Amino acid sequence: MKIKKCLYVNRRAPYGTCYALEAIDMVLIGSAFDQDISLLFIDDGLFQLKKGQDTADLEIKNHSPAYRAFEMYDVEKIYVSKEAMAARGLKRGDLLVDVELLSDSRIKELMDEHDVIFSF
Amino acid sequence: MKFIIQVNEGPYQHQTADSAYQFTRAALARGHEVLRVFFYHDGVNNGTRLTSPPQDDRNIVSRWSALAAEHELDLVICVAAAHRRGILDESEMKRLDKDAYNLAPGFRISGLGQLIEGVVLADRLVVFGD
């Protein structure tokens, strides 16, 4: 099967909607199809990567451990908006995984470099 | 141009459910190829045949069924999203031991792999959602 460069753009907080969880499913399926996968976290999507998530009171599953498992599926390119980090007072040490910080102007180029953009 | 269409929102709630249909119809009318329409998240609700809008409103579901019959469109509903929201075909009804099924004509239920495969084969993915 042809390999395409797929960028998964995560824009929303982890638990207010279904999208963060669905994105995880989609990334894992994409990796099973041997696609070239990159993840980008912008806006409130950054909170998906925050350490110390506790969903007990929400009565839904904490899906954040999945981000640490991505490495095993060869999903290693994880980008984060530098501006969004600063706006939310987050630092690298607050995040569950190693990320590459990109300026918003670089993010435009990143999107251009990909064949497919999945937006969540 | 070969398109794959992704529909993320439910009918009658969000304009994108209408826009997805209108785009697909227009693309086909212009002679483009639509490899597949993939219904995901609340978009799976576009595929229940029990939809019963008032007579003076459009029927979003049967509109898709008619377009599928006319153009041999492949309308695919995400299985995981569908099961969560109670969209079942006859075989899933039996397998899950339920007393009814509601998948509309022209639709089929399958996995996310159908979206990935379609994206790989298509020239463009067009997503209708928020």
PDB file of C-alpha atoms in Angstrom, chain A residues 1-4 6 8 11-12 18-19 21-23 25-26 29-30 33 35 115-120, chain B residues 6 8-9 40-42 78 80-81 84-85 112-117 119-123 125 127 130:
ATOM      1  CA  MET A   1       0.000   0.000   0.000  1.00  0.00           C
ATOM      2  CA  LYS A   2       1.155   3.499  -0.816  1.00  0.00           C
ATOM      3  CA  ILE A   3       2.547   5.450   2.128  1.00  0.00           C
ATOM      4  CA  LYS A   4       1.263   8.969   2.693  1.00  0.00           C
ATOM      5  CA  CYS A   6      -0.455  11.957   7.525  1.00  0.00           C
ATOM      6  CA  TYR A   8      -3.126  14.322  12.939  1.00  0.00           C
ATOM      7  CA  ARG A  11      -7.152  20.897  18.800  1.00  0.00           C
ATOM      8  CA  ARG A  12      -9.448  20.118  21.715  1.00  0.00           C
ATOM      9  CA  CYS A  18     -14.992  12.447  21.955  1.00  0.00           C
ATOM     10  CA  TYR A  19     -12.322  13.733  19.584  1.00  0.00           C
ATOM     11  CA  LEU A  21     -10.019   9.531  22.238  1.00  0.00           C
ATOM     12  CA  GLU A  22     -11.040   9.000  18.613  1.00  0.00           C
ATOM     13  CA  ALA A  23      -7.742  10.497  17.459  1.00  0.00           C
ATOM     14  CA  ASP A  25      -7.816   5.085  17.775  1.00  0.00           C
ATOM     15  CA  MET A  26      -7.198   6.600  14.403  1.00  0.00           C
ATOM     16  CA  ILE A  29      -5.097   2.159  12.905  1.00  0.00           C
ATOM     17  CA  GLY A  30      -3.013   4.422  10.681  1.00  0.00           C
ATOM     18  CA  PHE A  33      -1.519   0.519   7.745  1.00  0.00           C
ATOM     19  CA  GLN A  35       1.412   5.212   7.097  1.00  0.00           C
ATOM     20  CA  ASP A 115      -0.326  14.736   2.072  1.00  0.00           C
ATOM     21  CA  VAL A 116      -3.270  14.324   4.426  1.00  0.00           C
ATOM     22  CA  ILE A 117      -4.496  16.244   7.463  1.00  0.00           C
ATOM     23  CA  PHE A 118      -6.842  14.595   9.940  1.00  0.00           C
ATOM     24  CA  SER A 119      -8.344  17.189  12.233  1.00  0.00           C
ATOM     25  CA  PHE A 120      -9.690  16.323  15.654  1.00  0.00           C
TER      26      PHE A 120
ATOM     27  CA  GLN B   6     -15.484  12.261   5.924  1.00  0.00           C
ATOM     28  CA  ASN B   8     -18.157  13.977  11.526  1.00  0.00           C
ATOM     29  CA  GLU B   9     -21.432  15.537  12.610  1.00  0.00           C
ATOM     30  CA  TYR B  40     -17.473   9.032  11.890  1.00  0.00           C
ATOM     31  CA  HIS B  41     -18.233  10.303  15.428  1.00  0.00           C
ATOM     32  CA  ASP B  42     -21.853  11.621  15.563  1.00  0.00           C
ATOM     33  CA  CYS B  78     -17.570   3.540  11.493  1.00  0.00           C
ATOM     34  CA  ALA B  80     -17.027   1.548  16.862  1.00  0.00           C
ATOM     35  CA  ALA B  81     -18.798   4.908  16.652  1.00  0.00           C
ATOM     36  CA  ARG B  84     -21.764   3.284  20.830  1.00  0.00           C
ATOM     37  CA  ARG B  85     -24.653   5.246  19.327  1.00  0.00           C
ATOM     38  CA  LEU B 112     -11.595   2.858  10.498  1.00  0.00           C
ATOM     39  CA  GLY B 113      -9.282   0.984   8.140  1.00  0.00           C
ATOM     40  CA  GLN B 114     -11.763   1.913   5.399  1.00  0.00           C
ATOM     41  CA  LEU B 115     -11.023   5.581   6.025  1.00  0.00           C
ATOM     42  CA  ILE B 116      -7.258   5.079   6.003  1.00  0.00           C
ATOM     43  CA  GLU B 117      -7.415   2.951   2.852  1.00  0.00           C
ATOM     44  CA  VAL B 119      -7.273   8.345   2.072  1.00  0.00           C
ATOM     45  CA  VAL B 120      -4.335   6.446   0.614  1.00  0.00           C
ATOM     46  CA  LEU B 121      -6.199   5.817  -2.670  1.00  0.00           C
ATOM     47  CA  ALA B 122      -7.805   9.254  -3.032  1.00  0.00           C
ATOM     48  CA  ASP B 123      -6.318  12.517  -4.269  1.00  0.00           C
ATOM     49  CA  LEU B 125      -9.724  13.924   1.776  1.00  0.00           C
ATOM     50  CA  VAL B 127     -13.663  16.555   6.039  1.00  0.00           C
ATOM     51  CA  ASP B 130     -16.349  21.248  13.410  1.00  0.00           C
TER      52      ASP B 130
END
